[in-house]
PDB file of N, CA and C in Angstrom:
ATOM      1  N   UNK A   1      50.685  55.299  78.123  1.00 36.00           N
ATOM      2  CA  UNK A   1      49.708  54.615  77.325  1.00 36.00           C
ATOM      3  C   UNK A   1      48.958  53.574  78.157  1.00 36.00           C
ATOM      4  N   UNK A   2      49.661  52.812  78.997  1.00 40.00           N
ATOM      5  CA  UNK A   2      48.987  51.831  79.845  1.00 40.00           C
ATOM      6  C   UNK A   2      48.034  52.518  80.808  1.00 40.00           C
ATOM      7  N   UNK A   3      48.417  53.716  81.326  1.00 41.00           N
ATOM      8  CA  UNK A   3      47.523  54.437  82.226  1.00 41.00           C
ATOM      9  C   UNK A   3      46.215  54.779  81.527  1.00 41.00           C
ATOM     10  N   UNK A   4      46.299  55.207  80.290  1.00 40.00           N
ATOM     11  CA  UNK A   4      45.105  55.543  79.525  1.00 40.00           C
ATOM     12  C   UNK A   4      44.244  54.284  79.328  1.00 40.00           C
ATOM     13  N   UNK A   5      44.878  53.146  79.036  1.00 42.00           N
ATOM     14  CA  UNK A   5      44.144  51.896  78.861  1.00 42.00           C
ATOM     15  C   UNK A   5      43.490  51.472  80.173  1.00 42.00           C
ATOM     16  N   UNK A   6      44.197  51.665  81.291  1.00 41.00           N
ATOM     17  CA  UNK A   6      43.614  51.335  82.595  1.00 41.00           C
ATOM     18  C   UNK A   6      42.378  52.167  82.872  1.00 41.00           C
ATOM     19  N   UNK A   7      42.447  53.470  82.595  1.00 42.00           N
ATOM     20  CA  UNK A   7      41.286  54.331  82.818  1.00 42.00           C
ATOM     21  C   UNK A   7      40.155  53.954  81.879  1.00 42.00           C
ATOM     22  N   UNK A   8      40.471  53.623  80.641  1.00 44.00           N
ATOM     23  CA  UNK A   8      39.441  53.295  79.648  1.00 44.00           C
ATOM     24  C   UNK A   8      38.717  52.001  79.987  1.00 44.00           C
ATOM     25  N   UNK A   9      39.362  51.119  80.727  1.00 46.00           N
ATOM     26  CA  UNK A   9      38.729  49.846  81.079  1.00 46.00           C
ATOM     27  C   UNK A   9      38.338  49.816  82.551  1.00 46.00           C
ATOM     28  N   UNK A  10      38.235  50.985  83.165  1.00 50.00           N
ATOM     29  CA  UNK A  10      37.826  51.096  84.570  1.00 50.00           C
ATOM     30  C   UNK A  10      38.705  50.283  85.504  1.00 50.00           C
ATOM     31  N   UNK A  11      40.019  50.327  85.297  1.00 51.00           N
ATOM     32  CA  UNK A  11      40.941  49.656  86.188  1.00 51.00           C
ATOM     33  C   UNK A  11      41.197  48.211  85.839  1.00 51.00           C
ATOM     34  N   UNK A  12      40.597  47.697  84.802  1.00 54.00           N
ATOM     35  CA  UNK A  12      40.809  46.307  84.404  1.00 54.00           C
ATOM     36  C   UNK A  12      41.899  46.215  83.353  1.00 54.00           C
ATOM     37  N   UNK A  13      42.796  47.169  83.321  1.00 58.00           N
ATOM     38  CA  UNK A  13      43.840  47.214  82.308  1.00 58.00           C
ATOM     39  C   UNK A  13      44.767  46.024  82.338  1.00 58.00           C
ATOM     40  N   UNK A  14      45.023  45.469  83.538  1.00 67.00           N
ATOM     41  CA  UNK A  14      45.893  44.304  83.628  1.00 67.00           C
ATOM     42  C   UNK A  14      45.357  43.151  82.801  1.00 67.00           C
ATOM     43  N   UNK A  15      44.063  42.948  82.847  1.00 84.00           N
ATOM     44  CA  UNK A  15      43.430  41.885  82.069  1.00 84.00           C
ATOM     45  C   UNK A  15      43.581  42.172  80.579  1.00 84.00           C
ATOM     46  N   UNK A  16      43.386  43.400  80.189  1.00 82.00           N
ATOM     47  CA  UNK A  16      43.521  43.803  78.789  1.00 82.00           C
ATOM     48  C   UNK A  16      44.934  43.538  78.289  1.00 82.00           C
ATOM     49  N   UNK A  17      45.933  43.903  79.077  1.00 82.00           N
ATOM     50  CA  UNK A  17      47.316  43.719  78.660  1.00 82.00           C
ATOM     51  C   UNK A  17      47.709  42.248  78.648  1.00 82.00           C
ATOM     52  N   UNK A  18      47.207  41.468  79.593  1.00 77.00           N
ATOM     53  CA  UNK A  18      47.553  40.048  79.590  1.00 77.00           C
ATOM     54  C   UNK A  18      46.904  39.338  78.410  1.00 77.00           C
ATOM     55  N   UNK A  19      45.681  39.731  78.047  1.00 71.00           N
ATOM     56  CA  UNK A  19      45.035  39.146  76.861  1.00 71.00           C
ATOM     57  C   UNK A  19      45.774  39.545  75.593  1.00 71.00           C
ATOM     58  N   UNK A  20      46.237  40.781  75.524  1.00 67.00           N
ATOM     59  CA  UNK A  20      47.000  41.225  74.361  1.00 67.00           C
ATOM     60  C   UNK A  20      48.323  40.473  74.270  1.00 67.00           C
ATOM     61  N   UNK A  21      49.001  40.299  75.393  1.00 69.00           N
ATOM     62  CA  UNK A  21      50.254  39.529  75.405  1.00 69.00           C
ATOM     63  C   UNK A  21      50.023  38.104  74.926  1.00 69.00           C
ATOM     64  N   UNK A  22      48.954  37.464  75.407  1.00 65.00           N
ATOM     65  CA  UNK A  22      48.651  36.092  74.992  1.00 65.00           C
ATOM     66  C   UNK A  22      48.379  36.030  73.493  1.00 65.00           C
ATOM     67  N   UNK A  23      47.670  37.021  72.987  1.00 61.00           N
ATOM     68  CA  UNK A  23      47.386  37.058  71.549  1.00 61.00           C
ATOM     69  C   UNK A  23      48.668  37.205  70.740  1.00 61.00           C
ATOM     70  N   UNK A  24      49.545  38.078  71.187  1.00 65.00           N
ATOM     71  CA  UNK A  24      50.785  38.321  70.450  1.00 65.00           C
ATOM     72  C   UNK A  24      51.745  37.135  70.522  1.00 65.00           C
ATOM     73  N   UNK A  25      51.623  36.311  71.534  1.00 69.00           N
ATOM     74  CA  UNK A  25      52.484  35.141  71.678  1.00 69.00           C
ATOM     75  C   UNK A  25      51.924  33.909  70.967  1.00 69.00           C
ATOM     76  N   UNK A  26      50.746  34.015  70.390  1.00 73.00           N
ATOM     77  CA  UNK A  26      50.117  32.883  69.710  1.00 73.00           C
ATOM     78  C   UNK A  26      50.931  32.480  68.491  1.00 73.00           C
ATOM     79  N   UNK A  27      51.174  31.192  68.373  1.00 77.00           N
ATOM     80  CA  UNK A  27      51.885  30.649  67.228  1.00 77.00           C
ATOM     81  C   UNK A  27      51.004  30.838  65.992  1.00 77.00           C
ATOM     82  N   UNK A  28      51.505  31.444  64.951  1.00 76.00           N
ATOM     83  CA  UNK A  28      50.683  31.678  63.756  1.00 76.00           C
ATOM     84  C   UNK A  28      50.214  30.380  63.088  1.00 76.00           C
ATOM     85  N   UNK A  29      50.854  29.261  63.405  1.00 86.00           N
ATOM     86  CA  UNK A  29      50.428  27.972  62.853  1.00 86.00           C
ATOM     87  C   UNK A  29      49.269  27.364  63.638  1.00 86.00           C
ATOM     88  N   UNK A  30      48.949  27.909  64.807  1.00 89.00           N
ATOM     89  CA  UNK A  30      47.912  27.372  65.687  1.00 89.00           C
ATOM     90  C   UNK A  30      46.586  27.249  64.922  1.00 89.00           C
ATOM     91  N   UNK A  31      46.073  26.033  64.834  1.00 89.00           N
ATOM     92  CA  UNK A  31      44.852  25.756  64.072  1.00 89.00           C
ATOM     93  C   UNK A  31      43.582  26.192  64.807  1.00 89.00           C
ATOM     94  N   UNK A  32      43.651  26.385  66.113  1.00 92.00           N
ATOM     95  CA  UNK A  32      42.491  26.812  66.884  1.00 92.00           C
ATOM     96  C   UNK A  32      41.693  25.655  67.464  1.00 92.00           C
ATOM     97  N   UNK A  33      40.832  25.985  68.402  1.00 94.00           N
ATOM     98  CA  UNK A  33      40.041  24.979  69.116  1.00 94.00           C
ATOM     99  C   UNK A  33      39.072  24.242  68.195  1.00 94.00           C
ATOM    100  N   UNK A  34      38.434  24.944  67.289  1.00 94.00           N
ATOM    101  CA  UNK A  34      37.458  24.286  66.418  1.00 94.00           C
ATOM    102  C   UNK A  34      38.095  23.160  65.614  1.00 94.00           C
ATOM    103  N   UNK A  35      39.234  23.432  65.008  1.00 95.00           N
ATOM    104  CA  UNK A  35      39.934  22.397  64.227  1.00 95.00           C
ATOM    105  C   UNK A  35      40.436  21.284  65.133  1.00 95.00           C
ATOM    106  N   UNK A  36      40.908  21.644  66.324  1.00 96.00           N
ATOM    107  CA  UNK A  36      41.419  20.635  67.253  1.00 96.00           C
ATOM    108  C   UNK A  36      40.317  19.678  67.692  1.00 96.00           C
ATOM    109  N   UNK A  37      39.153  20.212  67.990  1.00 95.00           N
ATOM    110  CA  UNK A  37      38.035  19.370  68.406  1.00 95.00           C
ATOM    111  C   UNK A  37      37.587  18.485  67.245  1.00 95.00           C
ATOM    112  N   UNK A  38      37.547  19.055  66.058  1.00 96.00           N
ATOM    113  CA  UNK A  38      37.118  18.301  64.882  1.00 96.00           C
ATOM    114  C   UNK A  38      38.059  17.134  64.579  1.00 96.00           C
ATOM    115  N   UNK A  39      39.350  17.321  64.791  1.00 96.00           N
ATOM    116  CA  UNK A  39      40.346  16.312  64.450  1.00 96.00           C
ATOM    117  C   UNK A  39      40.901  15.573  65.660  1.00 96.00           C
ATOM    118  N   UNK A  40      40.328  15.788  66.826  1.00 96.00           N
ATOM    119  CA  UNK A  40      40.853  15.206  68.061  1.00 96.00           C
ATOM    120  C   UNK A  40      40.960  13.688  67.982  1.00 96.00           C
ATOM    121  N   UNK A  41      39.934  13.027  67.474  1.00 96.00           N
ATOM    122  CA  UNK A  41      39.959  11.566  67.427  1.00 96.00           C
ATOM    123  C   UNK A  41      41.031  11.046  66.477  1.00 96.00           C
ATOM    124  N   UNK A  42      41.206  11.697  65.349  1.00 96.00           N
ATOM    125  CA  UNK A  42      42.226  11.282  64.382  1.00 96.00           C
ATOM    126  C   UNK A  42      43.621  11.457  64.968  1.00 96.00           C
ATOM    127  N   UNK A  43      43.861  12.628  65.563  1.00 96.00           N
ATOM    128  CA  UNK A  43      45.165  12.938  66.153  1.00 96.00           C
ATOM    129  C   UNK A  43      45.476  11.958  67.285  1.00 96.00           C
ATOM    130  N   UNK A  44      44.483  11.693  68.133  1.00 96.00           N
ATOM    131  CA  UNK A  44      44.681  10.782  69.264  1.00 96.00           C
ATOM    132  C   UNK A  44      44.957   9.364  68.792  1.00 96.00           C
ATOM    133  N   UNK A  45      44.246   8.916  67.768  1.00 95.00           N
ATOM    134  CA  UNK A  45      44.477   7.559  67.255  1.00 95.00           C
ATOM    135  C   UNK A  45      45.875   7.421  66.660  1.00 95.00           C
ATOM    136  N   UNK A  46      46.344   8.468  65.988  1.00 95.00           N
ATOM    137  CA  UNK A  46      47.708   8.430  65.451  1.00 95.00           C
ATOM    138  C   UNK A  46      48.725   8.361  66.588  1.00 95.00           C
ATOM    139  N   UNK A  47      48.532   9.177  67.616  1.00 94.00           N
ATOM    140  CA  UNK A  47      49.438   9.150  68.771  1.00 94.00           C
ATOM    141  C   UNK A  47      49.410   7.791  69.461  1.00 94.00           C
ATOM    142  N   UNK A  48      48.217   7.264  69.680  1.00 94.00           N
ATOM    143  CA  UNK A  48      48.072   5.980  70.355  1.00 94.00           C
ATOM    144  C   UNK A  48      48.700   4.856  69.544  1.00 94.00           C
ATOM    145  N   UNK A  49      48.700   5.006  68.229  1.00 92.00           N
ATOM    146  CA  UNK A  49      49.286   3.990  67.362  1.00 92.00           C
ATOM    147  C   UNK A  49      50.781   4.125  67.173  1.00 92.00           C
ATOM    148  N   UNK A  50      51.386   5.119  67.796  1.00 92.00           N
ATOM    149  CA  UNK A  50      52.832   5.294  67.723  1.00 92.00           C
ATOM    150  C   UNK A  50      53.301   6.187  66.589  1.00 92.00           C
ATOM    151  N   UNK A  51      52.382   6.814  65.878  1.00 92.00           N
ATOM    152  CA  UNK A  51      52.762   7.727  64.801  1.00 92.00           C
ATOM    153  C   UNK A  51      53.114   9.094  65.370  1.00 92.00           C
ATOM    154  N   UNK A  52      53.631   9.952  64.504  1.00 91.00           N
ATOM    155  CA  UNK A  52      53.971  11.322  64.886  1.00 91.00           C
ATOM    156  C   UNK A  52      53.037  12.285  64.152  1.00 91.00           C
ATOM    157  N   UNK A  53      51.821  12.513  64.680  1.00 94.00           N
ATOM    158  CA  UNK A  53      50.876  13.383  63.990  1.00 94.00           C
ATOM    159  C   UNK A  53      51.323  14.838  63.916  1.00 94.00           C
ATOM    160  N   UNK A  54      52.295  15.219  64.732  1.00 92.00           N
ATOM    161  CA  UNK A  54      52.777  16.603  64.695  1.00 92.00           C
ATOM    162  C   UNK A  54      53.405  16.926  63.344  1.00 92.00           C
ATOM    163  N   UNK A  55      53.959  15.929  62.681  1.00 91.00           N
ATOM    164  CA  UNK A  55      54.551  16.137  61.359  1.00 91.00           C
ATOM    165  C   UNK A  55      53.463  16.345  60.314  1.00 91.00           C
ATOM    166  N   UNK A  56      52.399  15.586  60.448  1.00 93.00           N
ATOM    167  CA  UNK A  56      51.303  15.632  59.475  1.00 93.00           C
ATOM    168  C   UNK A  56      50.362  16.800  59.724  1.00 93.00           C
ATOM    169  N   UNK A  57      50.189  17.168  60.985  1.00 95.00           N
ATOM    170  CA  UNK A  57      49.262  18.233  61.378  1.00 95.00           C
ATOM    171  C   UNK A  57      49.965  19.269  62.262  1.00 95.00           C
ATOM    172  N   UNK A  58      50.866  20.065  61.703  1.00 94.00           N
ATOM    173  CA  UNK A  58      51.615  21.019  62.533  1.00 94.00           C
ATOM    174  C   UNK A  58      50.739  22.088  63.188  1.00 94.00           C
ATOM    175  N   UNK A  59      49.644  22.459  62.550  1.00 93.00           N
ATOM    176  CA  UNK A  59      48.740  23.446  63.151  1.00 93.00           C
ATOM    177  C   UNK A  59      48.042  22.915  64.381  1.00 93.00           C
ATOM    178  N   UNK A  60      47.672  21.639  64.332  1.00 95.00           N
ATOM    179  CA  UNK A  60      47.063  21.018  65.506  1.00 95.00           C
ATOM    180  C   UNK A  60      48.092  20.849  66.616  1.00 95.00           C
ATOM    181  N   UNK A  61      49.298  20.453  66.225  1.00 94.00           N
ATOM    182  CA  UNK A  61      50.372  20.297  67.217  1.00 94.00           C
ATOM    183  C   UNK A  61      50.611  21.623  67.945  1.00 94.00           C
ATOM    184  N   UNK A  62      50.690  22.707  67.193  1.00 92.00           N
ATOM    185  CA  UNK A  62      50.892  24.032  67.802  1.00 92.00           C
ATOM    186  C   UNK A  62      49.742  24.361  68.747  1.00 92.00           C
ATOM    187  N   UNK A  63      48.540  23.995  68.358  1.00 93.00           N
ATOM    188  CA  UNK A  63      47.389  24.294  69.217  1.00 93.00           C
ATOM    189  C   UNK A  63      47.420  23.479  70.506  1.00 93.00           C
ATOM    190  N   UNK A  64      47.712  22.190  70.404  1.00 94.00           N
ATOM    191  CA  UNK A  64      47.749  21.365  71.613  1.00 94.00           C
ATOM    192  C   UNK A  64      48.849  21.821  72.580  1.00 94.00           C
ATOM    193  N   UNK A  65      49.916  22.401  72.066  1.00 91.00           N
ATOM    194  CA  UNK A  65      50.966  22.947  72.937  1.00 91.00           C
ATOM    195  C   UNK A  65      50.508  24.212  73.648  1.00 91.00           C
ATOM    196  N   UNK A  66      49.606  24.965  73.021  1.00 88.00           N
ATOM    197  CA  UNK A  66      49.213  26.265  73.558  1.00 88.00           C
ATOM    198  C   UNK A  66      47.910  26.247  74.359  1.00 88.00           C
ATOM    199  N   UNK A  67      47.047  25.281  74.107  1.00 91.00           N
ATOM    200  CA  UNK A  67      45.709  25.293  74.710  1.00 91.00           C
ATOM    201  C   UNK A  67      45.575  24.168  75.731  1.00 91.00           C
ATOM    202  N   UNK A  68      45.582  24.524  76.985  1.00 91.00           N
ATOM    203  CA  UNK A  68      45.478  23.547  78.062  1.00 91.00           C
ATOM    204  C   UNK A  68      44.237  22.664  77.988  1.00 91.00           C
ATOM    205  N   UNK A  69      43.049  23.237  77.818  1.00 94.00           N
ATOM    206  CA  UNK A  69      41.850  22.395  77.764  1.00 94.00           C
ATOM    207  C   UNK A  69      41.865  21.385  76.604  1.00 94.00           C
ATOM    208  N   UNK A  70      42.298  21.807  75.429  1.00 95.00           N
ATOM    209  CA  UNK A  70      42.368  20.885  74.289  1.00 95.00           C
ATOM    210  C   UNK A  70      43.443  19.822  74.528  1.00 95.00           C
ATOM    211  N   UNK A  71      44.560  20.205  75.118  1.00 95.00           N
ATOM    212  CA  UNK A  71      45.629  19.247  75.419  1.00 95.00           C
ATOM    213  C   UNK A  71      45.143  18.206  76.435  1.00 95.00           C
ATOM    214  N   UNK A  72      44.344  18.639  77.414  1.00 96.00           N
ATOM    215  CA  UNK A  72      43.792  17.699  78.399  1.00 96.00           C
ATOM    216  C   UNK A  72      42.834  16.720  77.728  1.00 96.00           C
ATOM    217  N   UNK A  73      42.015  17.215  76.799  1.00 96.00           N
ATOM    218  CA  UNK A  73      41.109  16.324  76.071  1.00 96.00           C
ATOM    219  C   UNK A  73      41.906  15.305  75.271  1.00 96.00           C
ATOM    220  N   UNK A  74      42.955  15.754  74.614  1.00 96.00           N
ATOM    221  CA  UNK A  74      43.801  14.849  73.835  1.00 96.00           C
ATOM    222  C   UNK A  74      44.445  13.811  74.738  1.00 96.00           C
ATOM    223  N   UNK A  75      44.988  14.252  75.852  1.00 94.00           N
ATOM    224  CA  UNK A  75      45.635  13.340  76.798  1.00 94.00           C
ATOM    225  C   UNK A  75      44.655  12.286  77.306  1.00 94.00           C
ATOM    226  N   UNK A  76      43.445  12.714  77.625  1.00 95.00           N
ATOM    227  CA  UNK A  76      42.437  11.776  78.112  1.00 95.00           C
ATOM    228  C   UNK A  76      42.032  10.760  77.062  1.00 95.00           C
ATOM    229  N   UNK A  77      41.886  11.210  75.823  1.00 95.00           N
ATOM    230  CA  UNK A  77      41.501  10.295  74.757  1.00 95.00           C
ATOM    231  C   UNK A  77      42.618   9.302  74.450  1.00 95.00           C
ATOM    232  N   UNK A  78      43.854   9.780  74.425  1.00 94.00           N
ATOM    233  CA  UNK A  78      44.985   8.873  74.200  1.00 94.00           C
ATOM    234  C   UNK A  78      45.071   7.856  75.337  1.00 94.00           C
ATOM    235  N   UNK A  79      44.859   8.303  76.559  1.00 93.00           N
ATOM    236  CA  UNK A  79      44.886   7.379  77.701  1.00 93.00           C
ATOM    237  C   UNK A  79      43.792   6.325  77.563  1.00 93.00           C
ATOM    238  N   UNK A  80      42.615   6.723  77.130  1.00 93.00           N
ATOM    239  CA  UNK A  80      41.520   5.766  76.948  1.00 93.00           C
ATOM    240  C   UNK A  80      41.831   4.783  75.825  1.00 93.00           C
ATOM    241  N   UNK A  81      42.446   5.268  74.768  1.00 93.00           N
ATOM    242  CA  UNK A  81      42.771   4.408  73.632  1.00 93.00           C
ATOM    243  C   UNK A  81      43.893   3.425  73.948  1.00 93.00           C
ATOM    244  N   UNK A  82      44.764   3.788  74.851  1.00 91.00           N
ATOM    245  CA  UNK A  82      45.923   2.949  75.155  1.00 91.00           C
ATOM    246  C   UNK A  82      45.797   2.241  76.496  1.00 91.00           C
ATOM    247  N   UNK A  83      44.597   2.239  77.082  1.00 83.00           N
ATOM    248  CA  UNK A  83      44.384   1.609  78.387  1.00 83.00           C
ATOM    249  C   UNK A  83      44.659   0.109  78.291  1.00 83.00           C
ATOM    250  N   UNK A  84      45.721  -0.312  78.901  1.00 63.00           N
ATOM    251  CA  UNK A  84      46.089  -1.719  78.886  1.00 63.00           C
ATOM    252  C   UNK A  84      45.940  -2.342  80.278  1.00 63.00           C
ATOM    253  N   UNK A  85      45.360  -1.575  81.203  1.00 55.00           N
ATOM    254  CA  UNK A  85      45.238  -2.074  82.575  1.00 55.00           C
ATOM    255  C   UNK A  85      44.016  -2.950  82.771  1.00 55.00           C
ATOM    256  N   UNK A  86      43.097  -2.884  81.832  1.00 53.00           N
ATOM    257  CA  UNK A  86      41.846  -3.627  81.991  1.00 53.00           C
ATOM    258  C   UNK A  86      40.860  -2.906  82.889  1.00 53.00           C
ATOM    259  N   UNK A  87      41.207  -1.706  83.356  1.00 54.00           N
ATOM    260  CA  UNK A  87      40.333  -0.953  84.234  1.00 54.00           C
ATOM    261  C   UNK A  87      39.347  -0.071  83.475  1.00 54.00           C
ATOM    262  N   UNK A  88      39.578   0.088  82.172  1.00 52.00           N
ATOM    263  CA  UNK A  88      38.684   0.911  81.356  1.00 52.00           C
ATOM    264  C   UNK A  88      37.380   0.196  81.089  1.00 52.00           C
ATOM    265  N   UNK A  89      36.439   0.875  80.455  1.00 51.00           N
ATOM    266  CA  UNK A  89      35.130   0.267  80.196  1.00 51.00           C
ATOM    267  C   UNK A  89      35.249  -0.890  79.208  1.00 51.00           C
ATOM    268  N   UNK A  90      34.447  -1.891  79.413  1.00 48.00           N
ATOM    269  CA  UNK A  90      34.426  -3.045  78.513  1.00 48.00           C
ATOM    270  C   UNK A  90      33.432  -2.741  77.395  1.00 48.00           C
ATOM    271  N   UNK A  91      33.944  -2.452  76.222  1.00 41.00           N
ATOM    272  CA  UNK A  91      33.103  -2.050  75.105  1.00 41.00           C
ATOM    273  C   UNK A  91      32.861  -3.181  74.119  1.00 41.00           C
ATOM    274  N   UNK A  92      33.113  -4.416  74.523  1.00 38.00           N
ATOM    275  CA  UNK A  92      32.893  -5.554  73.618  1.00 38.00           C
ATOM    276  C   UNK A  92      31.436  -5.889  73.467  1.00 38.00           C
TER     277      UNK A  92
END
C-alpha cells in the first residue's frame, strides 16, 4: 500500500505518511491555531498571574503542547508580561 502511495505522489510518499501520522497523533481536544491566536493574550495573562489556564482552557493547553509556533508566541508574551529585569520597553 505504501508503494502505491509513493507512486501516486511521485516519490513524495514519505511526506504523505508523515503528515498522516501527525494528523492521527493530534489530540482531539486541540483547539487549533485560530482559537489559540484569538485567546493568546488571555491565556498568557492567566499564566503570568500565576493561574492554571490549562484547567479552564484544556483545548488551548492541548494546542500549545502540540504546536511549536503557537507555544513560542505564548512563551514570548508571558516573558514580556513578567519582565522584571527592567530591560523591556517602557510603556508608561
